Amino acid sequence: MTDQRYPELTDDAIERASNKLLHEFFATCGGEITLPVPVERIAEKFLGYRIELTDQGLFADPAFLGGVDFQTETIFVNASVENHDGRYAFTIAHELGHHVLHRMQFLSYQPEGEEGIMCRSSTKRPMIEYQADRFAAALLMPSEALKTSARKLSRKFRAKHGTNALAARLITEGGFSNVSREAMRYRLRELKLSANPLMLPRVLLIPSLLLYRLFRYLSRR
Amino acid sequence: MTATALSEKLYELRLERNLGVRELGRLVDVSGMHISNLEKGKAMPSTELVQRLAEALATSADELLFLAGQVDPDVVEVIHNNPLSVPSFLRSAKNLTPKQWEALQAQVDEMAKKTRRKK
């Protein structure tokens, strides 16, 4: 399977595709996007997939985190991620990315009668895997919802703490409980929401923080 | 093994209750993978697990036990305690209509109530 079958997609196009799925799903249950995004319900109730946790076949290898079989409409999740909320939800969201972005091309090139599963591997990262990852991040952490949650945190907090603390706070208080800290940090950087409140160029950031700390120190005295 | 009446019923009920595979597993104290295997007909549940599943899915344990080809241990006990009368009773009742079964059930319930009061 070569990547030539699949079109290159801009990040904007992937964000739009993810938003479209979110809006279509939430239109069936009140219209408003709620967090954490219920990826299992989107997969099973809205799109008709079956989620199967397994350690059999390909999935005896923990490097294969998940897979999707479009013919049997099954999303496989490696049993090794069962107890990791973030990785579990991200794997399902990633497979939904393949459903939205790659299903048609995959099926049209699939030799008749041949079984085919698109797999999420922790080691191989071809273009379509990157696209499905980007889709998953956008689905679990919709940009508008994430920006709103980040804005609710005080500027002081964002100035004082690093991106790691910001990610942790958003996960616990922003409603993103099915997201890992690593995925959140990555998404914050993607959306330029890292802990740099004024979006200062890096050259100005360190002197600004030093000035801020000096000001705080003096005001305490 | 392929999907069975029980596996299909479990999957259908889980979706109706808006439960994820892992969530249902946690409610009944087994792994999500075991729930997946039950839903695919790759594993058969024990009687105790069927009863816990029925409770978690707010459904009749008798129906799930029937689909699993199992009998409630309480029922087995009644048969063991009445080895002659239960088979004889069931043979006599085998051609009753659903309505007659309902009437019979009402009578038995009434008799059981009286017995409890006497005690």
mmCIF file of C-alpha atoms in Angstrom:
data_model
loop_
_atom_site.group_PDB
_atom_site.id
_atom_site.type_symbol
_atom_site.label_atom_id
_atom_site.label_comp_id
_atom_site.label_asym_id
_atom_site.label_seq_id
_atom_site.Cartn_x
_atom_site.Cartn_y
_atom_site.Cartn_z
ATOM 1 C CA MET A 1 0.000 0.000 0.000
ATOM 2 C CA THR A 2 1.603 3.254 -1.068
ATOM 3 C CA ASP A 3 0.650 6.730 -0.016
ATOM 4 C CA GLN A 4 0.163 7.769 -3.663
ATOM 5 C CA ARG A 5 -3.386 6.476 -3.461
ATOM 6 C CA TYR A 6 -4.253 9.092 -0.906
ATOM 7 C CA PRO A 7 -4.400 12.836 -1.484
ATOM 8 C CA GLU A 8 -2.224 15.180 0.510
ATOM 9 C CA LEU A 9 -4.420 17.162 2.865
ATOM 10 C CA THR A 10 -3.707 20.457 4.521
ATOM 11 C CA ASP A 11 -4.063 20.724 8.286
ATOM 12 C CA ASP A 12 -6.994 23.086 7.696
ATOM 13 C CA ALA A 13 -8.760 20.509 5.556
ATOM 14 C CA ILE A 14 -8.284 17.881 8.278
ATOM 15 C CA GLU A 15 -9.587 20.291 10.951
ATOM 16 C CA ARG A 16 -12.646 21.006 8.801
ATOM 17 C CA ALA A 17 -13.315 17.285 8.262
ATOM 18 C CA SER A 18 -13.095 16.650 11.996
ATOM 19 C CA ASN A 19 -15.374 19.597 12.812
ATOM 20 C CA LYS A 20 -17.892 18.364 10.280
ATOM 21 C CA LEU A 21 -18.069 14.949 11.938
ATOM 22 C CA LEU A 22 -18.367 16.572 15.382
ATOM 23 C CA HIS A 23 -21.191 18.845 14.283
ATOM 24 C CA GLU A 24 -23.029 16.047 12.495
ATOM 25 C CA PHE A 25 -22.801 13.863 15.594
ATOM 26 C CA PHE A 26 -23.779 16.543 18.106
ATOM 27 C CA ALA A 27 -26.683 17.632 15.877
ATOM 28 C CA THR A 28 -28.239 14.251 16.756
ATOM 29 C CA CYS A 29 -28.017 14.964 20.495
ATOM 30 C CA GLY A 30 -28.863 18.576 21.181
ATOM 31 C CA GLY A 31 -26.471 20.437 18.906
ATOM 32 C CA GLU A 32 -23.981 21.674 21.467
ATOM 33 C CA ILE A 33 -20.506 20.123 21.587
ATOM 34 C CA THR A 34 -19.919 18.557 24.996
ATOM 35 C CA LEU A 35 -16.640 17.426 26.498
ATOM 36 C CA PRO A 36 -15.014 14.984 26.742
ATOM 37 C CA VAL A 37 -15.886 14.117 23.152
ATOM 38 C CA PRO A 38 -17.576 10.676 23.327
ATOM 39 C CA VAL A 39 -15.565 8.951 20.613
ATOM 40 C CA GLU A 40 -16.928 5.501 21.440
ATOM 41 C CA ARG A 41 -20.487 6.709 20.929
ATOM 42 C CA ILE A 42 -19.530 8.465 17.699
ATOM 43 C CA ALA A 43 -17.949 5.252 16.436
ATOM 44 C CA GLU A 44 -20.602 2.811 17.620
ATOM 45 C CA LYS A 45 -23.905 4.642 17.730
ATOM 46 C CA PHE A 46 -23.400 7.263 15.047
ATOM 47 C CA LEU A 47 -21.204 5.526 12.482
ATOM 48 C CA GLY A 48 -22.201 1.921 13.174
ATOM 49 C CA TYR A 49 -18.754 0.526 13.944
ATOM 50 C CA ARG A 50 -18.145 -2.175 16.516
ATOM 51 C CA ILE A 51 -15.288 -1.559 18.894
ATOM 52 C CA GLU A 52 -13.310 -4.681 19.647
ATOM 53 C CA LEU A 53 -10.601 -4.812 22.282
ATOM 54 C CA THR A 54 -8.238 -7.584 21.325
ATOM 55 C CA ASP A 55 -4.799 -9.082 21.782
ATOM 56 C CA GLN A 56 -5.180 -11.587 18.961
ATOM 57 C CA GLY A 57 -3.564 -11.804 15.531
ATOM 58 C CA LEU A 58 -1.784 -8.598 14.548
ATOM 59 C CA PHE A 59 -2.660 -7.163 17.926
ATOM 60 C CA ALA A 60 -0.576 -9.696 19.813
ATOM 61 C CA ASP A 61 2.105 -7.103 19.006
ATOM 62 C CA PRO A 62 1.532 -4.060 21.267
ATOM 63 C CA ALA A 63 3.126 -1.856 18.588
ATOM 64 C CA PHE A 64 -0.156 -2.187 16.665
ATOM 65 C CA LEU A 65 -2.329 0.072 18.760
ATOM 66 C CA GLY A 66 -5.457 -0.135 16.660
ATOM 67 C CA GLY A 67 -6.924 -0.864 13.284
ATOM 68 C CA VAL A 68 -10.062 -0.508 11.237
ATOM 69 C CA ASP A 69 -11.746 -3.029 8.994
ATOM 70 C CA PHE A 70 -14.122 -1.082 6.742
ATOM 71 C CA GLN A 71 -15.784 -4.210 5.393
ATOM 72 C CA THR A 72 -16.876 -5.614 8.737
ATOM 73 C CA GLU A 73 -17.150 -2.110 10.217
ATOM 74 C CA THR A 74 -14.946 -3.019 13.154
ATOM 75 C CA ILE A 75 -12.514 -0.795 15.006
ATOM 76 C CA PHE A 76 -9.858 -2.871 16.745
ATOM 77 C CA VAL A 77 -8.133 -1.501 19.810
ATOM 78 C CA ASN A 78 -5.109 -3.251 21.241
ATOM 79 C CA ALA A 79 -5.987 -4.571 24.707
ATOM 80 C CA SER A 80 -2.673 -3.152 25.933
ATOM 81 C CA VAL A 81 -4.151 0.379 25.867
ATOM 82 C CA GLU A 82 -7.349 -0.564 27.695
ATOM 83 C CA ASN A 83 -6.288 1.086 30.922
ATOM 84 C CA HIS A 84 -4.853 4.234 29.349
ATOM 85 C CA ASP A 85 -7.829 6.561 28.863
ATOM 86 C CA GLY A 86 -5.913 8.930 26.606
ATOM 87 C CA ARG A 87 -4.392 6.311 24.347
ATOM 88 C CA TYR A 88 -7.664 4.373 24.168
ATOM 89 C CA ALA A 89 -9.697 7.394 23.036
ATOM 90 C CA PHE A 90 -6.937 8.598 20.710
ATOM 91 C CA THR A 91 -6.739 5.188 19.020
ATOM 92 C CA ILE A 92 -10.485 5.196 18.344
ATOM 93 C CA ALA A 93 -10.381 8.807 17.167
ATOM 94 C CA HIS A 94 -7.430 7.947 14.901
ATOM 95 C CA GLU A 95 -9.401 5.112 13.292
ATOM 96 C CA LEU A 96 -12.325 7.493 12.823
ATOM 97 C CA GLY A 97 -9.819 9.682 10.985
ATOM 98 C CA HIS A 98 -9.183 6.822 8.570
ATOM 99 C CA HIS A 99 -12.948 6.374 8.198
ATOM 100 C CA VAL A 100 -13.478 10.004 7.239
ATOM 101 C CA LEU A 101 -10.283 10.674 5.288
ATOM 102 C CA HIS A 102 -9.237 7.391 3.693
ATOM 103 C CA ARG A 103 -12.082 4.868 3.590
ATOM 104 C CA MET A 104 -13.172 5.509 0.008
ATOM 105 C CA GLN A 105 -9.661 5.304 -1.425
ATOM 106 C CA PHE A 106 -8.803 2.255 0.659
ATOM 107 C CA LEU A 107 -11.899 0.372 -0.466
ATOM 108 C CA SER A 108 -11.519 1.302 -4.126
ATOM 109 C CA TYR A 109 -7.954 -0.071 -4.225
ATOM 110 C CA GLN A 110 -8.674 -3.133 -2.131
ATOM 111 C CA PRO A 111 -8.282 -6.333 -4.199
ATOM 112 C CA GLU A 112 -11.557 -8.267 -4.209
ATOM 113 C CA GLY A 113 -11.846 -10.910 -1.526
ATOM 114 C CA GLU A 114 -8.692 -9.754 0.215
ATOM 115 C CA GLU A 115 -8.950 -8.882 3.881
ATOM 116 C CA GLY A 116 -7.695 -5.452 4.733
ATOM 117 C CA ILE A 117 -7.175 -3.657 7.979
ATOM 118 C CA MET A 118 -5.661 -0.197 8.263
ATOM 119 C CA CYS A 119 -3.484 -0.262 11.352
ATOM 120 C CA ARG A 120 -2.216 2.333 13.780
ATOM 121 C CA SER A 121 1.360 1.488 14.588
ATOM 122 C CA SER A 122 3.431 3.173 17.270
ATOM 123 C CA THR A 123 6.518 2.869 15.068
ATOM 124 C CA LYS A 124 5.533 3.509 11.421
ATOM 125 C CA ARG A 125 4.365 7.010 10.518
ATOM 126 C CA PRO A 126 3.434 7.267 6.821
ATOM 127 C CA MET A 127 1.493 10.313 5.602
ATOM 128 C CA ILE A 128 -1.975 8.830 6.165
ATOM 129 C CA GLU A 129 -1.052 7.982 9.739
ATOM 130 C CA TYR A 130 -0.013 11.572 10.334
ATOM 131 C CA GLN A 131 -3.317 12.722 8.822
ATOM 132 C CA ALA A 132 -5.326 10.345 11.046
ATOM 133 C CA ASP A 133 -3.383 11.542 14.111
ATOM 134 C CA ARG A 134 -4.085 15.158 13.251
ATOM 135 C CA PHE A 135 -7.769 14.289 12.768
ATOM 136 C CA ALA A 136 -7.849 12.491 16.132
ATOM 137 C CA ALA A 137 -6.333 15.476 17.931
ATOM 138 C CA ALA A 138 -8.853 17.822 16.321
ATOM 139 C CA LEU A 139 -11.733 15.499 17.192
ATOM 140 C CA LEU A 140 -10.794 15.033 20.845
ATOM 141 C CA MET A 141 -9.620 18.622 21.335
ATOM 142 C CA PRO A 142 -11.793 20.776 19.052
ATOM 143 C CA SER A 143 -9.912 24.036 18.476
ATOM 144 C CA GLU A 144 -12.738 26.353 19.564
ATOM 145 C CA ALA A 145 -13.464 24.399 22.740
ATOM 146 C CA LEU A 146 -9.783 24.204 23.600
ATOM 147 C CA LYS A 147 -9.221 27.922 22.978
ATOM 148 C CA THR A 148 -12.224 28.747 25.172
ATOM 149 C CA SER A 149 -10.950 26.515 27.987
ATOM 150 C CA ALA A 150 -7.428 27.921 27.709
ATOM 151 C CA ARG A 151 -8.751 31.503 27.837
ATOM 152 C CA LYS A 152 -10.615 30.688 31.059
ATOM 153 C CA LEU A 153 -7.307 30.017 32.778
ATOM 154 C CA SER A 154 -5.842 33.193 34.138
ATOM 155 C CA ARG A 155 -3.054 34.917 32.274
ATOM 156 C CA LYS A 156 -1.091 34.724 35.514
ATOM 157 C CA PHE A 157 -1.349 30.943 35.532
ATOM 158 C CA ARG A 158 -0.271 30.736 31.924
ATOM 159 C CA ALA A 159 2.656 33.056 32.528
ATOM 160 C CA LYS A 160 3.780 31.327 35.697
ATOM 161 C CA HIS A 161 3.549 27.715 34.573
ATOM 162 C CA GLY A 162 4.869 25.861 31.573
ATOM 163 C CA THR A 163 2.973 24.097 28.816
ATOM 164 C CA ASN A 164 3.068 20.841 30.775
ATOM 165 C CA ALA A 165 1.170 22.361 33.711
ATOM 166 C CA LEU A 166 -1.195 24.108 31.314
ATOM 167 C CA ALA A 167 -1.902 20.768 29.609
ATOM 168 C CA ALA A 168 -2.520 19.063 32.966
ATOM 169 C CA ARG A 169 -4.882 21.843 34.097
ATOM 170 C CA LEU A 170 -6.858 21.721 30.832
ATOM 171 C CA ILE A 171 -7.221 17.950 31.083
ATOM 172 C CA THR A 172 -8.576 18.043 34.635
ATOM 173 C CA GLU A 173 -10.555 21.285 34.561
ATOM 174 C CA GLY A 174 -11.242 21.873 30.887
ATOM 175 C CA GLY A 175 -13.192 18.671 30.301
ATOM 176 C CA PHE A 176 -10.543 16.844 28.273
ATOM 177 C CA SER A 177 -10.325 13.848 30.593
ATOM 178 C CA ASN A 178 -9.937 11.388 27.704
ATOM 179 C CA VAL A 179 -6.784 13.088 26.405
ATOM 180 C CA SER A 180 -3.213 12.260 27.423
ATOM 181 C CA ARG A 181 -0.929 15.037 28.582
ATOM 182 C CA GLU A 182 1.400 14.371 25.676
ATOM 183 C CA ALA A 183 -1.410 14.737 23.132
ATOM 184 C CA MET A 184 -2.599 17.915 24.848
ATOM 185 C CA ARG A 185 0.876 19.489 24.820
ATOM 186 C CA TYR A 186 1.224 18.662 21.145
ATOM 187 C CA ARG A 187 -2.201 20.123 20.363
ATOM 188 C CA LEU A 188 -1.459 23.306 22.348
ATOM 189 C CA ARG A 189 1.657 23.802 20.256
ATOM 190 C CA GLU A 190 -0.290 23.099 17.035
ATOM 191 C CA LEU A 191 -2.847 25.747 17.955
ATOM 192 C CA LYS A 192 -0.166 28.137 19.258
ATOM 193 C CA LEU A 193 -1.723 28.030 22.715
ATOM 194 C CA SER A 194 1.428 27.042 24.586
ATOM 195 C CA ALA A 195 2.061 28.770 27.870
ATOM 196 C CA ASN A 196 3.127 32.052 26.323
ATOM 197 C CA PRO A 197 0.154 34.327 26.948
ATOM 198 C CA LEU A 198 1.190 37.265 24.848
ATOM 199 C CA MET A 199 2.427 35.126 21.959
ATOM 200 C CA LEU A 200 5.738 36.914 22.196
ATOM 201 C CA PRO A 201 8.589 35.969 19.892
ATOM 202 C CA ARG A 202 10.994 33.629 21.706
ATOM 203 C CA VAL A 203 13.692 36.345 21.872
ATOM 204 C CA LEU A 204 11.354 38.532 23.929
ATOM 205 C CA LEU A 205 9.812 35.782 26.012
ATOM 206 C CA ILE A 206 12.666 35.187 28.485
ATOM 207 C CA PRO A 207 13.322 38.900 29.247
ATOM 208 C CA SER A 208 9.551 39.392 29.642
ATOM 209 C CA LEU A 209 9.301 36.545 32.135
ATOM 210 C CA LEU A 210 12.321 37.858 34.054
ATOM 211 C CA LEU A 211 10.756 41.326 34.200
ATOM 212 C CA TYR A 212 7.463 39.810 35.346
ATOM 213 C CA ARG A 213 9.187 37.885 38.146
ATOM 214 C CA LEU A 214 11.183 40.986 39.165
ATOM 215 C CA PHE A 215 7.973 43.005 39.264
ATOM 216 C CA ARG A 216 6.290 40.327 41.428
ATOM 217 C CA TYR A 217 9.295 40.215 43.746
ATOM 218 C CA LEU A 218 9.326 43.980 44.178
ATOM 219 C CA SER A 219 5.581 44.219 44.681
ATOM 220 C CA ARG A 220 5.791 41.646 47.516
ATOM 221 C CA ARG A 221 8.338 43.721 49.424
ATOM 222 C CA MET B 1 -16.902 -19.067 17.225
ATOM 223 C CA THR B 2 -19.395 -16.724 15.573
ATOM 224 C CA ALA B 3 -21.936 -14.307 16.988
ATOM 225 C CA THR B 4 -24.663 -15.978 19.038
ATOM 226 C CA ALA B 5 -28.085 -14.814 20.183
ATOM 227 C CA LEU B 6 -26.504 -13.900 23.523
ATOM 228 C CA SER B 7 -23.599 -11.979 21.985
ATOM 229 C CA GLU B 8 -25.939 -9.973 19.756
ATOM 230 C CA LYS B 9 -28.250 -9.240 22.707
ATOM 231 C CA LEU B 10 -25.365 -8.052 24.893
ATOM 232 C CA TYR B 11 -24.093 -5.733 22.152
ATOM 233 C CA GLU B 12 -27.586 -4.357 21.483
ATOM 234 C CA LEU B 13 -28.275 -3.715 25.196
ATOM 235 C CA ARG B 14 -24.874 -2.088 25.744
ATOM 236 C CA LEU B 15 -25.533 0.388 22.928
ATOM 237 C CA GLU B 16 -29.042 1.089 24.221
ATOM 238 C CA ARG B 17 -27.602 1.908 27.648
ATOM 239 C CA ASN B 18 -24.899 4.138 26.094
ATOM 240 C CA LEU B 19 -22.131 2.135 27.677
ATOM 241 C CA GLY B 20 -18.674 1.649 26.222
ATOM 242 C CA VAL B 21 -16.996 -1.764 26.148
ATOM 243 C CA ARG B 22 -14.637 -0.773 28.953
ATOM 244 C CA GLU B 23 -17.392 0.847 30.994
ATOM 245 C CA LEU B 24 -19.509 -2.299 30.933
ATOM 246 C CA GLY B 25 -16.448 -4.365 31.788
ATOM 247 C CA ARG B 26 -15.769 -2.182 34.818
ATOM 248 C CA LEU B 27 -19.395 -2.430 35.967
ATOM 249 C CA VAL B 28 -19.273 -6.214 36.000
ATOM 250 C CA ASP B 29 -15.662 -6.562 37.102
ATOM 251 C CA VAL B 30 -14.129 -8.021 33.938
ATOM 252 C CA SER B 31 -11.865 -6.512 31.283
ATOM 253 C CA GLY B 32 -13.214 -4.671 28.254
ATOM 254 C CA MET B 33 -11.525 -7.338 26.158
ATOM 255 C CA HIS B 34 -13.667 -10.007 27.824
ATOM 256 C CA ILE B 35 -16.783 -7.989 26.960
ATOM 257 C CA SER B 36 -15.551 -7.775 23.349
ATOM 258 C CA ASN B 37 -15.023 -11.530 23.300
ATOM 259 C CA LEU B 38 -18.542 -12.119 24.668
ATOM 260 C CA GLU B 39 -20.021 -9.788 22.060
ATOM 261 C CA LYS B 40 -18.195 -11.629 19.291
ATOM 262 C CA GLY B 41 -19.254 -15.037 20.597
ATOM 263 C CA LYS B 42 -15.593 -15.895 21.250
ATOM 264 C CA ALA B 43 -16.270 -16.594 24.932
ATOM 265 C CA MET B 44 -19.215 -17.772 27.027
ATOM 266 C CA PRO B 45 -19.988 -16.117 30.374
ATOM 267 C CA SER B 46 -20.392 -17.957 33.662
ATOM 268 C CA THR B 47 -23.836 -17.933 35.271
ATOM 269 C CA GLU B 48 -22.611 -15.401 37.858
ATOM 270 C CA LEU B 49 -21.310 -13.109 35.126
ATOM 271 C CA VAL B 50 -24.619 -13.323 33.225
ATOM 272 C CA GLN B 51 -26.395 -12.212 36.396
ATOM 273 C CA ARG B 52 -24.009 -9.266 36.867
ATOM 274 C CA LEU B 53 -24.403 -8.331 33.198
ATOM 275 C CA ALA B 54 -28.191 -8.413 33.537
ATOM 276 C CA GLU B 55 -27.990 -6.062 36.512
ATOM 277 C CA ALA B 56 -25.591 -3.658 34.771
ATOM 278 C CA LEU B 57 -27.693 -3.653 31.611
ATOM 279 C CA ALA B 58 -30.979 -3.371 33.559
ATOM 280 C CA THR B 59 -32.467 -6.420 31.918
ATOM 281 C CA SER B 60 -33.872 -9.797 32.883
ATOM 282 C CA ALA B 61 -31.241 -12.279 34.042
ATOM 283 C CA ASP B 62 -33.592 -15.112 33.050
ATOM 284 C CA GLU B 63 -33.637 -13.933 29.441
ATOM 285 C CA LEU B 64 -29.846 -13.660 29.266
ATOM 286 C CA LEU B 65 -29.434 -17.027 30.990
ATOM 287 C CA PHE B 66 -31.825 -18.572 28.477
ATOM 288 C CA LEU B 67 -29.831 -17.096 25.588
ATOM 289 C CA ALA B 68 -26.645 -18.409 27.184
ATOM 290 C CA GLY B 69 -28.212 -21.874 27.451
ATOM 291 C CA GLN B 70 -27.960 -21.736 31.237
ATOM 292 C CA VAL B 71 -30.361 -22.067 34.147
ATOM 293 C CA ASP B 72 -30.478 -19.860 37.222
ATOM 294 C CA PRO B 73 -28.852 -21.762 40.135
ATOM 295 C CA ASP B 74 -31.959 -20.956 42.248
ATOM 296 C CA VAL B 75 -34.092 -22.846 39.731
ATOM 297 C CA VAL B 76 -31.681 -25.765 39.766
ATOM 298 C CA GLU B 77 -31.982 -25.820 43.555
ATOM 299 C CA VAL B 78 -35.790 -25.952 43.374
ATOM 300 C CA ILE B 79 -35.540 -28.956 41.044
ATOM 301 C CA HIS B 80 -33.017 -30.669 43.324
ATOM 302 C CA ASN B 81 -35.211 -30.075 46.362
ATOM 303 C CA ASN B 82 -38.299 -31.407 44.575
ATOM 304 C CA PRO B 83 -36.938 -34.119 42.292
ATOM 305 C CA LEU B 84 -40.308 -35.774 41.686
ATOM 306 C CA SER B 85 -42.856 -33.003 41.777
ATOM 307 C CA VAL B 86 -41.066 -30.459 39.571
ATOM 308 C CA PRO B 87 -40.555 -32.747 36.544
ATOM 309 C CA SER B 88 -44.084 -34.080 36.922
ATOM 310 C CA PHE B 89 -45.496 -30.559 37.177
ATOM 311 C CA LEU B 90 -43.548 -29.379 34.115
ATOM 312 C CA ARG B 91 -44.684 -32.385 32.067
ATOM 313 C CA SER B 92 -48.308 -31.635 32.893
ATOM 314 C CA ALA B 93 -47.856 -27.932 32.132
ATOM 315 C CA LYS B 94 -45.972 -28.325 28.860
ATOM 316 C CA ASN B 95 -48.948 -27.513 26.615
ATOM 317 C CA LEU B 96 -50.282 -24.534 28.562
ATOM 318 C CA THR B 97 -50.891 -21.312 26.664
ATOM 319 C CA PRO B 98 -49.039 -18.113 27.662
ATOM 320 C CA LYS B 99 -52.277 -16.846 29.233
ATOM 321 C CA GLN B 100 -52.625 -20.005 31.303
ATOM 322 C CA TRP B 101 -49.005 -19.658 32.410
ATOM 323 C CA GLU B 102 -49.787 -16.115 33.540
ATOM 324 C CA ALA B 103 -52.804 -17.295 35.531
ATOM 325 C CA LEU B 104 -50.770 -20.092 37.046
ATOM 326 C CA GLN B 105 -47.984 -17.659 37.960
ATOM 327 C CA ALA B 106 -50.542 -15.405 39.708
ATOM 328 C CA GLN B 107 -51.841 -18.365 41.716
ATOM 329 C CA VAL B 108 -48.346 -19.491 42.704
ATOM 330 C CA ASP B 109 -47.453 -15.925 43.743
ATOM 331 C CA GLU B 110 -50.556 -15.840 45.937
ATOM 332 C CA MET B 111 -49.700 -19.192 47.517
ATOM 333 C CA ALA B 112 -46.110 -18.060 48.156
ATOM 334 C CA LYS B 113 -47.403 -14.880 49.813
ATOM 335 C CA LYS B 114 -49.654 -16.884 52.147
ATOM 336 C CA THR B 115 -46.795 -19.231 53.014
ATOM 337 C CA ARG B 116 -44.573 -16.258 53.923
ATOM 338 C CA ARG B 117 -47.334 -14.775 56.114
ATOM 339 C CA LYS B 118 -47.750 -18.072 58.008
ATOM 340 C CA LYS B 119 -44.000 -18.105 58.727
#
